[in-house]
Amino acid sequence: MKLSHSFIKTLREVGKEETAKNAKLLIRAGYIHKEMAGAYAYLPLGLKVIENIKQIIREEMNAIGGEEILMTALQQPEPWLKTNRWDSDMDIWFKTELASGGELGLAPTHEEPITNMLKTYISSYKDLPVYVYQFQTKFRNELRAKSGILRGREFLMKDLYSFCTDKATHEAFYHQVEEAYMRIFNRLGIGEDTYETFASGGIFAKYSHEFQTITPVGEDTIYYNKDKTVVLNEEVLNDEVLKDLGVKCDELESTAAAEVGNIFPLVYKYSEPLGLEYNDPSGQRQTVYMGSYGIGVSRVMGVIVEKYADDKGLVWPKEVAPFKVHLIGIGSAGEKAALDFYQQHSDEILLDDRDLRPGEKFNDADLLGVPIRVVISDKTLAEKSAEITERATGKQKLLTIDQLESIL
Ligand code: ATP
Ligand code: MG
């Protein structure tokens, strides 16, 4: 991508009403645009980061047998009425009236419609298990939207739903998701701060599990023992749970954390009221055993920003960065060599070919946070080389133009 061809601009300042570090930096760097509190548009670089995060999640979900689909955001009340989540148990709906009459809602999550949909496809034990997932925009009329992209009224989620014949099959898959989630968070660069955390399980299961990333901007409080082998959400901190997990209250410490994902044994919570059943081998009707598995795609992006950004701007881990290299040519020979190199690897390079002073380009390179900055100038060319700077550490070295190929 050539910066001279893009409409995006870095900004010196951000409106005062934006208080979250993640959103402030992403807006200044031209990654996102704030529509209103809790709703952000993704611009070319921001969209690339989102797509990279999605691709990592997609690879790991496919690896454990997930099938990708895309459900509708428009929701009719009927399935939600059957589970009591149209009027009473869910207070964050955006609802509207259809022009032709009747109510409609914007999906805050998808348990009901997917359970309902699968009644068309599941009739026998031979049709199970089914593991389906999607990347979907969810809408929630959240009371507070002050954490930038960590809590949106419109946000992107990966949600997977599992449909099994029995508890044992469900538990085996649940365990596979636990492992896949840790692989995902490791690849996303937040693995070392992310802990699988005991959380409340609802009516059918004792526990669900959240994936909590320790960060001062997190809205949750988690408790952990010394070596962090037992981690639990404040909401389940009680004598019974402590005994269950074999820990004592006085050996626990607490910290703020952001929930980047959660996995939930739904059991029959939705399949029962919605009547999702199958015939077992003896022809008996049985209720499908379900689980749900979410990751907050846009929240994860915000958590990555919060973790890595420094006083100069964004810093992206390699696998999520919008580009591998931020390339700057200085002087006429340097500019030409930069353009040549760009043309051979245009997918992986962000070329700053704007008509600006080098100092401004360096500042913007720091703000945009691409992992490696490469400068080719008349001076470096005199040594047949280019200057490489690592964004995260500031470490610099000279590489020959041939060696440059090796970093791509
Ligand atoms: P929270 O407790 O943070 O409100 P939740 O328990 O309601 O989240 P789920 O319904 O399980 O969340 O959604 C799955 C994932 O989607 C969460 O783990 C979180 O990462 C993300 N998420 C939930 N609400 C939001 C939001 N308003 N904005 C951005 N991401 C969200
Ligand atoms: Mg939660």
PDB file of C-alpha atoms in Angstrom, residues 171-408:
ATOM      1  CA  GLU A 171     -16.498 -32.391  26.883  1.00  0.00           C
ATOM      2  CA  ALA A 172     -13.901 -33.723  24.464  1.00  0.00           C
ATOM      3  CA  PHE A 173     -14.675 -30.884  22.062  1.00  0.00           C
ATOM      4  CA  TYR A 174     -14.796 -28.304  24.875  1.00  0.00           C
ATOM      5  CA  HIS A 175     -11.284 -29.349  25.798  1.00  0.00           C
ATOM      6  CA  GLN A 176     -10.121 -28.996  22.197  1.00  0.00           C
ATOM      7  CA  VAL A 177     -11.478 -25.448  22.151  1.00  0.00           C
ATOM      8  CA  GLU A 178      -9.626 -24.639  25.398  1.00  0.00           C
ATOM      9  CA  GLU A 179      -6.370 -25.644  23.717  1.00  0.00           C
ATOM     10  CA  ALA A 180      -7.217 -23.893  20.449  1.00  0.00           C
ATOM     11  CA  TYR A 181      -7.986 -20.673  22.352  1.00  0.00           C
ATOM     12  CA  MET A 182      -4.587 -20.667  24.026  1.00  0.00           C
ATOM     13  CA  ARG A 183      -2.929 -21.220  20.636  1.00  0.00           C
ATOM     14  CA  ILE A 184      -4.939 -18.284  19.277  1.00  0.00           C
ATOM     15  CA  PHE A 185      -4.025 -15.929  22.111  1.00  0.00           C
ATOM     16  CA  ASN A 186      -0.378 -16.948  21.846  1.00  0.00           C
ATOM     17  CA  ARG A 187      -0.346 -16.197  18.120  1.00  0.00           C
ATOM     18  CA  LEU A 188      -2.095 -12.887  18.792  1.00  0.00           C
ATOM     19  CA  GLY A 189       0.717 -11.893  21.151  1.00  0.00           C
ATOM     20  CA  ILE A 190      -1.350 -11.813  24.358  1.00  0.00           C
ATOM     21  CA  GLY A 191      -0.877 -15.442  25.458  1.00  0.00           C
ATOM     22  CA  GLU A 192       1.471 -14.709  28.349  1.00  0.00           C
ATOM     23  CA  ASP A 193      -1.068 -12.362  29.989  1.00  0.00           C
ATOM     24  CA  THR A 194      -4.164 -14.445  29.251  1.00  0.00           C
ATOM     25  CA  TYR A 195      -5.562 -16.957  31.744  1.00  0.00           C
ATOM     26  CA  GLU A 196      -8.367 -19.444  31.555  1.00  0.00           C
ATOM     27  CA  THR A 197     -10.624 -18.350  34.393  1.00  0.00           C
ATOM     28  CA  PHE A 198     -13.466 -20.044  36.251  1.00  0.00           C
ATOM     29  CA  ALA A 199     -16.714 -18.124  35.805  1.00  0.00           C
ATOM     30  CA  SER A 200     -20.343 -18.838  36.526  1.00  0.00           C
ATOM     31  CA  GLY A 201     -21.987 -21.598  34.542  1.00  0.00           C
ATOM     32  CA  GLY A 202     -25.655 -20.665  34.497  1.00  0.00           C
ATOM     33  CA  ILE A 203     -28.426 -23.161  35.184  1.00  0.00           C
ATOM     34  CA  PHE A 204     -27.032 -26.353  33.639  1.00  0.00           C
ATOM     35  CA  ALA A 205     -23.295 -26.246  34.341  1.00  0.00           C
ATOM     36  CA  LYS A 206     -21.296 -25.418  37.429  1.00  0.00           C
ATOM     37  CA  TYR A 207     -18.722 -23.318  35.589  1.00  0.00           C
ATOM     38  CA  SER A 208     -18.088 -21.621  32.318  1.00  0.00           C
ATOM     39  CA  HIS A 209     -14.580 -20.487  31.442  1.00  0.00           C
ATOM     40  CA  GLU A 210     -13.467 -17.037  30.485  1.00  0.00           C
ATOM     41  CA  PHE A 211     -10.185 -16.123  28.869  1.00  0.00           C
ATOM     42  CA  GLN A 212      -9.076 -13.064  30.786  1.00  0.00           C
ATOM     43  CA  THR A 213      -6.156 -10.877  29.733  1.00  0.00           C
ATOM     44  CA  ILE A 214      -4.562  -8.969  32.568  1.00  0.00           C
ATOM     45  CA  THR A 215      -4.653  -5.255  31.753  1.00  0.00           C
ATOM     46  CA  PRO A 216      -5.332  -2.172  33.882  1.00  0.00           C
ATOM     47  CA  VAL A 217      -8.154  -1.120  31.536  1.00  0.00           C
ATOM     48  CA  GLY A 218     -10.030  -4.407  31.954  1.00  0.00           C
ATOM     49  CA  GLU A 219     -13.500  -4.114  33.442  1.00  0.00           C
ATOM     50  CA  ASP A 220     -13.369  -7.453  35.275  1.00  0.00           C
ATOM     51  CA  THR A 221     -11.579  -8.447  38.467  1.00  0.00           C
ATOM     52  CA  ILE A 222      -9.927 -11.854  38.612  1.00  0.00           C
ATOM     53  CA  TYR A 223      -8.338 -13.695  41.543  1.00  0.00           C
ATOM     54  CA  TYR A 224      -5.362 -16.026  41.195  1.00  0.00           C
ATOM     55  CA  ASN A 225      -3.071 -18.163  43.335  1.00  0.00           C
ATOM     56  CA  LYS A 226       0.715 -17.727  43.468  1.00  0.00           C
ATOM     57  CA  ASP A 227       1.659 -19.655  40.328  1.00  0.00           C
ATOM     58  CA  LYS A 228      -1.604 -18.708  38.557  1.00  0.00           C
ATOM     59  CA  THR A 229      -2.710 -22.338  38.201  1.00  0.00           C
ATOM     60  CA  VAL A 230      -6.095 -21.394  39.669  1.00  0.00           C
ATOM     61  CA  VAL A 231      -7.730 -18.246  38.333  1.00  0.00           C
ATOM     62  CA  LEU A 232     -11.311 -17.235  38.979  1.00  0.00           C
ATOM     63  CA  ASN A 233     -13.620 -14.360  38.248  1.00  0.00           C
ATOM     64  CA  GLU A 234     -14.660 -12.245  41.219  1.00  0.00           C
ATOM     65  CA  GLU A 235     -18.289 -13.147  40.431  1.00  0.00           C
ATOM     66  CA  VAL A 236     -17.715 -16.748  41.605  1.00  0.00           C
ATOM     67  CA  LEU A 237     -15.512 -15.947  44.607  1.00  0.00           C
ATOM     68  CA  ASN A 238     -17.309 -17.769  47.422  1.00  0.00           C
ATOM     69  CA  ASP A 239     -16.535 -20.436  50.008  1.00  0.00           C
ATOM     70  CA  GLU A 240     -17.996 -23.299  48.011  1.00  0.00           C
ATOM     71  CA  VAL A 241     -15.999 -22.488  44.862  1.00  0.00           C
ATOM     72  CA  LEU A 242     -12.779 -21.968  46.829  1.00  0.00           C
ATOM     73  CA  LYS A 243     -13.203 -25.406  48.412  1.00  0.00           C
ATOM     74  CA  ASP A 244     -13.995 -26.878  45.005  1.00  0.00           C
ATOM     75  CA  LEU A 245     -10.832 -25.463  43.471  1.00  0.00           C
ATOM     76  CA  GLY A 246      -8.679 -26.305  46.482  1.00  0.00           C
ATOM     77  CA  VAL A 247      -7.503 -22.754  47.230  1.00  0.00           C
ATOM     78  CA  LYS A 248      -7.821 -20.467  50.244  1.00  0.00           C
ATOM     79  CA  CYS A 249      -8.999 -16.887  50.018  1.00  0.00           C
ATOM     80  CA  ASP A 250      -5.937 -15.467  51.792  1.00  0.00           C
ATOM     81  CA  GLU A 251      -3.544 -16.977  49.242  1.00  0.00           C
ATOM     82  CA  LEU A 252      -5.253 -15.204  46.323  1.00  0.00           C
ATOM     83  CA  GLU A 253      -4.296 -11.928  44.726  1.00  0.00           C
ATOM     84  CA  SER A 254      -6.531  -9.875  42.463  1.00  0.00           C
ATOM     85  CA  THR A 255      -6.065  -7.792  39.336  1.00  0.00           C
ATOM     86  CA  ALA A 256      -8.049  -6.071  36.591  1.00  0.00           C
ATOM     87  CA  ALA A 257      -8.539  -8.074  33.398  1.00  0.00           C
ATOM     88  CA  ALA A 258     -10.421  -7.924  30.096  1.00  0.00           C
ATOM     89  CA  GLU A 259     -12.507 -10.905  28.984  1.00  0.00           C
ATOM     90  CA  VAL A 260     -11.245 -11.676  25.477  1.00  0.00           C
ATOM     91  CA  GLY A 261     -13.172 -14.911  25.118  1.00  0.00           C
ATOM     92  CA  ASN A 262     -15.454 -17.290  26.896  1.00  0.00           C
ATOM     93  CA  ILE A 263     -16.594 -20.867  26.532  1.00  0.00           C
ATOM     94  CA  PHE A 264     -19.813 -22.136  27.936  1.00  0.00           C
ATOM     95  CA  PRO A 265     -21.401 -25.574  28.410  1.00  0.00           C
ATOM     96  CA  LEU A 266     -24.957 -24.634  27.438  1.00  0.00           C
ATOM     97  CA  VAL A 267     -26.177 -28.216  27.826  1.00  0.00           C
ATOM     98  CA  TYR A 268     -29.960 -28.076  27.157  1.00  0.00           C
ATOM     99  CA  LYS A 269     -30.519 -24.369  27.890  1.00  0.00           C
ATOM    100  CA  TYR A 270     -31.486 -23.550  24.290  1.00  0.00           C
ATOM    101  CA  SER A 271     -32.042 -26.954  22.681  1.00  0.00           C
ATOM    102  CA  GLU A 272     -34.792 -27.829  25.154  1.00  0.00           C
ATOM    103  CA  PRO A 273     -37.057 -24.763  24.815  1.00  0.00           C
ATOM    104  CA  LEU A 274     -36.442 -24.611  21.057  1.00  0.00           C
ATOM    105  CA  GLY A 275     -36.966 -28.362  20.594  1.00  0.00           C
ATOM    106  CA  LEU A 276     -33.678 -29.299  18.928  1.00  0.00           C
ATOM    107  CA  GLU A 277     -33.767 -33.099  19.142  1.00  0.00           C
ATOM    108  CA  TYR A 278     -32.383 -36.166  17.396  1.00  0.00           C
ATOM    109  CA  ASN A 279     -33.249 -39.850  17.143  1.00  0.00           C
ATOM    110  CA  ASP A 280     -30.760 -42.079  18.974  1.00  0.00           C
ATOM    111  CA  PRO A 281     -29.817 -45.520  17.532  1.00  0.00           C
ATOM    112  CA  SER A 282     -32.855 -47.112  19.205  1.00  0.00           C
ATOM    113  CA  GLY A 283     -35.191 -44.508  17.706  1.00  0.00           C
ATOM    114  CA  GLN A 284     -35.725 -42.587  20.966  1.00  0.00           C
ATOM    115  CA  ARG A 285     -35.971 -38.779  20.801  1.00  0.00           C
ATOM    116  CA  GLN A 286     -33.095 -37.075  22.665  1.00  0.00           C
ATOM    117  CA  THR A 287     -32.229 -33.413  23.263  1.00  0.00           C
ATOM    118  CA  VAL A 288     -29.060 -32.077  21.623  1.00  0.00           C
ATOM    119  CA  TYR A 289     -26.194 -31.213  24.022  1.00  0.00           C
ATOM    120  CA  MET A 290     -24.816 -27.741  23.248  1.00  0.00           C
ATOM    121  CA  GLY A 291     -21.882 -25.432  23.962  1.00  0.00           C
ATOM    122  CA  SER A 292     -20.960 -21.901  22.885  1.00  0.00           C
ATOM    123  CA  TYR A 293     -17.536 -20.377  22.385  1.00  0.00           C
ATOM    124  CA  GLY A 294     -16.965 -16.639  21.853  1.00  0.00           C
ATOM    125  CA  ILE A 295     -13.997 -14.416  21.132  1.00  0.00           C
ATOM    126  CA  GLY A 296     -14.313 -10.626  21.032  1.00  0.00           C
ATOM    127  CA  VAL A 297     -12.422  -9.941  17.804  1.00  0.00           C
ATOM    128  CA  SER A 298     -12.523  -6.140  18.052  1.00  0.00           C
ATOM    129  CA  ARG A 299     -11.945  -6.253  21.833  1.00  0.00           C
ATOM    130  CA  VAL A 300      -8.833  -8.385  21.243  1.00  0.00           C
ATOM    131  CA  MET A 301      -7.509  -5.728  18.874  1.00  0.00           C
ATOM    132  CA  GLY A 302      -7.977  -3.114  21.620  1.00  0.00           C
ATOM    133  CA  VAL A 303      -6.270  -5.315  24.208  1.00  0.00           C
ATOM    134  CA  ILE A 304      -3.276  -5.768  21.883  1.00  0.00           C
ATOM    135  CA  VAL A 305      -3.035  -1.987  21.489  1.00  0.00           C
ATOM    136  CA  GLU A 306      -3.228  -1.458  25.254  1.00  0.00           C
ATOM    137  CA  LYS A 307      -0.516  -4.049  25.902  1.00  0.00           C
ATOM    138  CA  TYR A 308       2.067  -3.026  23.331  1.00  0.00           C
ATOM    139  CA  ALA A 309       1.649   0.700  22.601  1.00  0.00           C
ATOM    140  CA  ASP A 310       4.295   3.074  23.924  1.00  0.00           C
ATOM    141  CA  ASP A 311       4.613   6.852  24.133  1.00  0.00           C
ATOM    142  CA  LYS A 312       5.386   7.073  20.394  1.00  0.00           C
ATOM    143  CA  GLY A 313       2.335   5.155  19.251  1.00  0.00           C
ATOM    144  CA  LEU A 314       1.097   1.725  18.241  1.00  0.00           C
ATOM    145  CA  VAL A 315       3.295  -1.384  18.294  1.00  0.00           C
ATOM    146  CA  TRP A 316       1.939  -4.472  16.516  1.00  0.00           C
ATOM    147  CA  PRO A 317       3.027  -8.061  17.125  1.00  0.00           C
ATOM    148  CA  LYS A 318       4.180  -9.695  13.886  1.00  0.00           C
ATOM    149  CA  GLU A 319       1.167 -11.884  13.152  1.00  0.00           C
ATOM    150  CA  VAL A 320      -1.438  -9.125  13.456  1.00  0.00           C
ATOM    151  CA  ALA A 321       0.487  -6.175  11.963  1.00  0.00           C
ATOM    152  CA  PRO A 322      -1.154  -4.636   8.867  1.00  0.00           C
ATOM    153  CA  PHE A 323       2.179  -4.819   7.031  1.00  0.00           C
ATOM    154  CA  LYS A 324       5.532  -6.464   7.684  1.00  0.00           C
ATOM    155  CA  VAL A 325       7.595  -3.451   6.658  1.00  0.00           C
ATOM    156  CA  HIS A 326       7.153   0.317   6.706  1.00  0.00           C
ATOM    157  CA  LEU A 327       9.393   1.588   3.931  1.00  0.00           C
ATOM    158  CA  ILE A 328      10.741   5.116   3.556  1.00  0.00           C
ATOM    159  CA  GLY A 329      12.986   6.367   0.752  1.00  0.00           C
ATOM    160  CA  ILE A 330      15.024   9.543   1.275  1.00  0.00           C
ATOM    161  CA  GLY A 331      16.637  11.550  -1.494  1.00  0.00           C
ATOM    162  CA  SER A 332      16.018  10.874  -5.160  1.00  0.00           C
ATOM    163  CA  ALA A 333      18.129   7.700  -5.417  1.00  0.00           C
ATOM    164  CA  GLY A 334      16.721   6.429  -2.106  1.00  0.00           C
ATOM    165  CA  GLU A 335      13.157   7.085  -3.231  1.00  0.00           C
ATOM    166  CA  LYS A 336      13.728   5.238  -6.466  1.00  0.00           C
ATOM    167  CA  ALA A 337      15.322   2.218  -4.766  1.00  0.00           C
ATOM    168  CA  ALA A 338      12.447   2.157  -2.248  1.00  0.00           C
ATOM    169  CA  LEU A 339       9.885   2.201  -5.053  1.00  0.00           C
ATOM    170  CA  ASP A 340      11.693  -0.656  -6.852  1.00  0.00           C
ATOM    171  CA  PHE A 341      11.733  -2.759  -3.717  1.00  0.00           C
ATOM    172  CA  TYR A 342       8.078  -1.910  -3.009  1.00  0.00           C
ATOM    173  CA  GLN A 343       7.011  -3.009  -6.467  1.00  0.00           C
ATOM    174  CA  GLN A 344       8.426  -6.485  -5.879  1.00  0.00           C
ATOM    175  CA  HIS A 345       6.658  -6.977  -2.526  1.00  0.00           C
ATOM    176  CA  SER A 346       3.736  -4.572  -2.535  1.00  0.00           C
ATOM    177  CA  ASP A 347       1.448  -6.834  -0.437  1.00  0.00           C
ATOM    178  CA  GLU A 348       3.787  -6.831   2.503  1.00  0.00           C
ATOM    179  CA  ILE A 349       5.018  -3.248   2.466  1.00  0.00           C
ATOM    180  CA  LEU A 350       3.566   0.071   3.512  1.00  0.00           C
ATOM    181  CA  LEU A 351       5.440   2.629   1.426  1.00  0.00           C
ATOM    182  CA  ASP A 352       5.507   6.203   2.675  1.00  0.00           C
ATOM    183  CA  ASP A 353       5.946   7.992  -0.633  1.00  0.00           C
ATOM    184  CA  ARG A 354       4.196  11.182   0.473  1.00  0.00           C
ATOM    185  CA  ASP A 355       5.772  14.551  -0.129  1.00  0.00           C
ATOM    186  CA  LEU A 356       6.784  15.109   3.504  1.00  0.00           C
ATOM    187  CA  ARG A 357       9.962  15.769   5.464  1.00  0.00           C
ATOM    188  CA  PRO A 358      11.794  12.603   6.696  1.00  0.00           C
ATOM    189  CA  GLY A 359      11.170  13.592  10.338  1.00  0.00           C
ATOM    190  CA  GLU A 360       7.408  13.621   9.799  1.00  0.00           C
ATOM    191  CA  LYS A 361       7.593  10.240   8.097  1.00  0.00           C
ATOM    192  CA  PHE A 362       9.610   8.776  10.976  1.00  0.00           C
ATOM    193  CA  ASN A 363       7.068  10.063  13.509  1.00  0.00           C
ATOM    194  CA  ASP A 364       4.227   8.556  11.524  1.00  0.00           C
ATOM    195  CA  ALA A 365       6.103   5.248  11.205  1.00  0.00           C
ATOM    196  CA  ASP A 366       6.361   5.156  15.015  1.00  0.00           C
ATOM    197  CA  LEU A 367       2.681   6.044  15.378  1.00  0.00           C
ATOM    198  CA  LEU A 368       1.494   3.390  12.880  1.00  0.00           C
ATOM    199  CA  GLY A 369       3.480   0.676  14.637  1.00  0.00           C
ATOM    200  CA  VAL A 370       4.492  -1.621  11.747  1.00  0.00           C
ATOM    201  CA  PRO A 371       7.098  -4.042  13.225  1.00  0.00           C
ATOM    202  CA  ILE A 372      10.023  -3.106  10.974  1.00  0.00           C
ATOM    203  CA  ARG A 373      10.930   0.280   9.532  1.00  0.00           C
ATOM    204  CA  VAL A 374      13.246   0.270   6.543  1.00  0.00           C
ATOM    205  CA  VAL A 375      14.924   3.454   5.368  1.00  0.00           C
ATOM    206  CA  ILE A 376      16.749   3.608   2.050  1.00  0.00           C
ATOM    207  CA  SER A 377      18.617   6.865   1.531  1.00  0.00           C
ATOM    208  CA  ASP A 378      21.414   8.136  -0.643  1.00  0.00           C
ATOM    209  CA  LYS A 379      23.625   7.596   2.394  1.00  0.00           C
ATOM    210  CA  THR A 380      22.671   3.941   2.958  1.00  0.00           C
ATOM    211  CA  LEU A 381      22.878   3.310  -0.787  1.00  0.00           C
ATOM    212  CA  ALA A 382      26.496   4.462  -0.750  1.00  0.00           C
ATOM    213  CA  GLU A 383      27.053   1.333   1.374  1.00  0.00           C
ATOM    214  CA  LYS A 384      24.670  -0.701  -0.844  1.00  0.00           C
ATOM    215  CA  SER A 385      22.403  -1.149   2.134  1.00  0.00           C
ATOM    216  CA  ALA A 386      19.253  -0.101   3.974  1.00  0.00           C
ATOM    217  CA  GLU A 387      18.720   0.873   7.610  1.00  0.00           C
ATOM    218  CA  ILE A 388      16.422  -1.444   9.578  1.00  0.00           C
ATOM    219  CA  THR A 389      14.734  -0.354  12.818  1.00  0.00           C
ATOM    220  CA  GLU A 390      12.674  -2.655  15.005  1.00  0.00           C
ATOM    221  CA  ARG A 391       9.592  -0.730  16.181  1.00  0.00           C
ATOM    222  CA  ALA A 392       9.271  -2.585  19.490  1.00  0.00           C
ATOM    223  CA  THR A 393      12.863  -2.216  20.663  1.00  0.00           C
ATOM    224  CA  GLY A 394      14.283   0.627  18.587  1.00  0.00           C
ATOM    225  CA  LYS A 395      17.210  -1.664  17.636  1.00  0.00           C
ATOM    226  CA  GLN A 396      18.888  -0.621  14.388  1.00  0.00           C
ATOM    227  CA  LYS A 397      21.137  -2.333  11.884  1.00  0.00           C
ATOM    228  CA  LEU A 398      22.236  -2.073   8.265  1.00  0.00           C
ATOM    229  CA  LEU A 399      21.291  -4.785   5.789  1.00  0.00           C
ATOM    230  CA  THR A 400      22.227  -5.142   2.152  1.00  0.00           C
ATOM    231  CA  ILE A 401      19.335  -4.779  -0.285  1.00  0.00           C
ATOM    232  CA  ASP A 402      19.602  -8.543  -0.934  1.00  0.00           C
ATOM    233  CA  GLN A 403      19.373  -9.311   2.770  1.00  0.00           C
ATOM    234  CA  LEU A 404      16.211  -7.198   2.918  1.00  0.00           C
ATOM    235  CA  GLU A 405      14.431  -9.957   1.040  1.00  0.00           C
ATOM    236  CA  SER A 406      14.989 -12.258   3.993  1.00  0.00           C
ATOM    237  CA  ILE A 407      12.857 -10.175   6.383  1.00  0.00           C
ATOM    238  CA  LEU A 408       9.810 -10.477   4.119  1.00  0.00           C
TER     239      LEU A 408
END
